GROMACS .gro file of C-alpha atoms in nm:
model
  118
    1MET     CA    1  -1.632   0.260   0.733
    2LEU     CA    2  -1.368   0.492   0.883
    3ASN     CA    3  -1.558   0.503   1.212
    4GLN     CA    4  -1.510   0.125   1.247
    5LEU     CA    5  -1.132   0.129   1.214
    6SER     CA    6  -0.894   0.026   1.490
    7PRO     CA    7  -0.609   0.254   1.601
    8LEU     CA    8  -0.374   0.048   1.384
    9ASP     CA    9  -0.605   0.091   1.084
   10PHE     CA   10  -0.611   0.468   1.141
   11ALA     CA   11  -0.231   0.476   1.159
   12PHE     CA   12  -0.187   0.286   0.832
   13HIS     CA   13  -0.461   0.491   0.665
   14ALA     CA   14  -0.282   0.809   0.768
   15LEU     CA   15   0.054   0.677   0.647
   16ALA     CA   16  -0.092   0.563   0.313
   17ASP     CA   17  -0.062   0.914   0.172
   18PRO     CA   18   0.283   1.035   0.055
   19THR     CA   19   0.221   1.391   0.177
   20ARG     CA   20   0.136   1.270   0.526
   21ARG     CA   21   0.436   1.035   0.526
   22ALA     CA   22   0.657   1.331   0.432
   23MET     CA   23   0.509   1.531   0.720
   24VAL     CA   24   0.574   1.244   0.961
   25GLU     CA   25   0.928   1.216   0.823
   26ARG     CA   26   0.983   1.587   0.888
   27LEU     CA   27   0.837   1.561   1.238
   28SER     CA   28   1.063   1.267   1.315
   29ARG     CA   29   1.347   1.522   1.321
   30GLY     CA   30   1.163   1.735   1.577
   31PRO     CA   31   0.857   1.953   1.630
   32ALA     CA   32   0.756   2.194   1.354
   33SER     CA   33   0.500   2.466   1.303
   34VAL     CA   34   0.220   2.417   1.053
   35SER     CA   35   0.379   2.675   0.823
   36GLU     CA   36   0.710   2.485   0.833
   37LEU     CA   37   0.529   2.162   0.747
   38ALA     CA   38   0.340   2.332   0.463
   39ARG     CA   39   0.647   2.494   0.305
   40PRO     CA   40   0.763   2.202   0.083
   41PHE     CA   41   0.416   2.131  -0.058
   42ALA     CA   42   0.244   2.302  -0.349
   43MET     CA   43  -0.095   2.308  -0.176
   44SER     CA   44  -0.311   2.548   0.015
   45LEU     CA   45  -0.282   2.588   0.390
   46PRO     CA   46  -0.634   2.442   0.436
   47ALA     CA   47  -0.523   2.129   0.245
   48VAL     CA   48  -0.219   2.098   0.474
   49MET     CA   49  -0.448   2.139   0.774
   50GLN     CA   50  -0.668   1.854   0.645
   51HIS     CA   51  -0.365   1.627   0.625
   52LEU     CA   52  -0.260   1.729   0.974
   53ALA     CA   53  -0.612   1.673   1.106
   54LEU     CA   54  -0.604   1.318   0.973
   55LEU     CA   55  -0.259   1.260   1.126
   56GLU     CA   56  -0.388   1.394   1.459
   57GLY     CA   57  -0.704   1.186   1.434
   58SER     CA   58  -0.492   0.876   1.383
   59GLY     CA   59  -0.292   0.962   1.695
   60LEU     CA   60   0.038   0.981   1.505
   61VAL     CA   61   0.074   1.356   1.554
   62VAL     CA   62  -0.023   1.592   1.834
   63SER     CA   63  -0.029   1.968   1.810
   64GLU     CA   64  -0.033   2.258   2.048
   65LYS     CA   65  -0.126   2.616   1.979
   66ILE     CA   66   0.071   2.884   2.158
   67GLY     CA   67  -0.038   3.230   2.058
   68ARG     CA   68  -0.077   3.229   1.681
   69VAL     CA   69   0.158   2.935   1.617
   70ARG     CA   70   0.042   2.574   1.605
   71THR     CA   71   0.333   2.336   1.663
   72CYS     CA   72   0.311   1.968   1.573
   73ARG     CA   73   0.513   1.675   1.701
   74ILE     CA   74   0.518   1.298   1.660
   75GLU     CA   75   0.336   1.081   1.912
   76PRO     CA   76   0.581   0.791   1.957
   77ARG     CA   77   0.327   0.553   2.112
   78ALA     CA   78   0.111   0.558   1.800
   79LEU     CA   79   0.412   0.487   1.579
   80SER     CA   80   0.509   0.204   1.812
   81LEU     CA   81   0.175   0.036   1.748
   82ALA     CA   82   0.245   0.022   1.374
   83GLU     CA   83   0.607  -0.075   1.435
   84ASP     CA   84   0.504  -0.362   1.664
   85TRP     CA   85   0.260  -0.493   1.405
   86ILE     CA   86   0.523  -0.478   1.128
   87ASN     CA   87   0.788  -0.641   1.350
   88ALA     CA   88   0.552  -0.926   1.438
   89ARG     CA   89   0.498  -0.992   1.065
   90ARG     CA   90   0.873  -0.970   1.002
   91THR     CA   91   0.950  -1.214   1.284
   92ALA     CA   92   0.695  -1.465   1.153
   93TRP     CA   93   0.838  -1.447   0.801
   94GLU     CA   94   1.196  -1.475   0.925
   95ARG     CA   95   1.103  -1.793   1.115
   96ARG     CA   96   0.938  -1.936   0.803
   97LEU     CA   97   1.238  -1.849   0.588
   98ASP     CA   98   1.473  -2.001   0.847
   99ARG     CA   99   1.269  -2.324   0.841
  100LEU     CA  100   1.273  -2.323   0.461
  101GLY     CA  101   1.650  -2.271   0.465
  102ASP     CA  102   1.693  -2.560   0.710
  103TYR     CA  103   1.471  -2.781   0.494
  104LEU     CA  104   1.661  -2.694   0.176
  105GLU     CA  105   1.991  -2.759   0.351
  106GLU     CA  106   1.859  -3.096   0.467
  107LEU     CA  107   1.751  -3.182   0.111
  108LYS     CA  108   2.091  -3.078  -0.020
  109ASN     CA  109   2.270  -3.290   0.240
  110ASN     CA  110   2.048  -3.591   0.167
  111GLY     CA  111   2.112  -3.544  -0.204
  112ASP     CA  112   2.488  -3.527  -0.141
  113ASP     CA  113   2.469  -3.846   0.069
  114ASN     CA  114   2.278  -4.029  -0.206
  115ALA     CA  115   2.517  -3.908  -0.475
  116SER     CA  116   2.820  -4.033  -0.281
  117GLY     CA  117   2.663  -4.376  -0.230
  118THR     CA  118   2.630  -4.359   0.150
   0.00000   0.00000   0.00000
């Protein structure tokens, strides 16, 4: 099933895990080495590497190895894909809520007109 996912699906799958979200949160402040990313977690380095591999596979994170240090950073374009999808949903719901608000206001005004005898 994972091999049939779209880039957006991969991004949301990667962000579904709290550990990976915490890593993305840390990387949003700037690049970090794998050991820096691993420090706050009570897990083995191979487990951290698995999380990072999934984040890289989703396109959310890119890494570069210089000497013995692997440094990771956020890939903004991949985050933008998820952000665009969320914003499109938000815009649609805001329009619906605006229409509902207009409709309720219209009902209220019609009710006020009927109550005043006009």
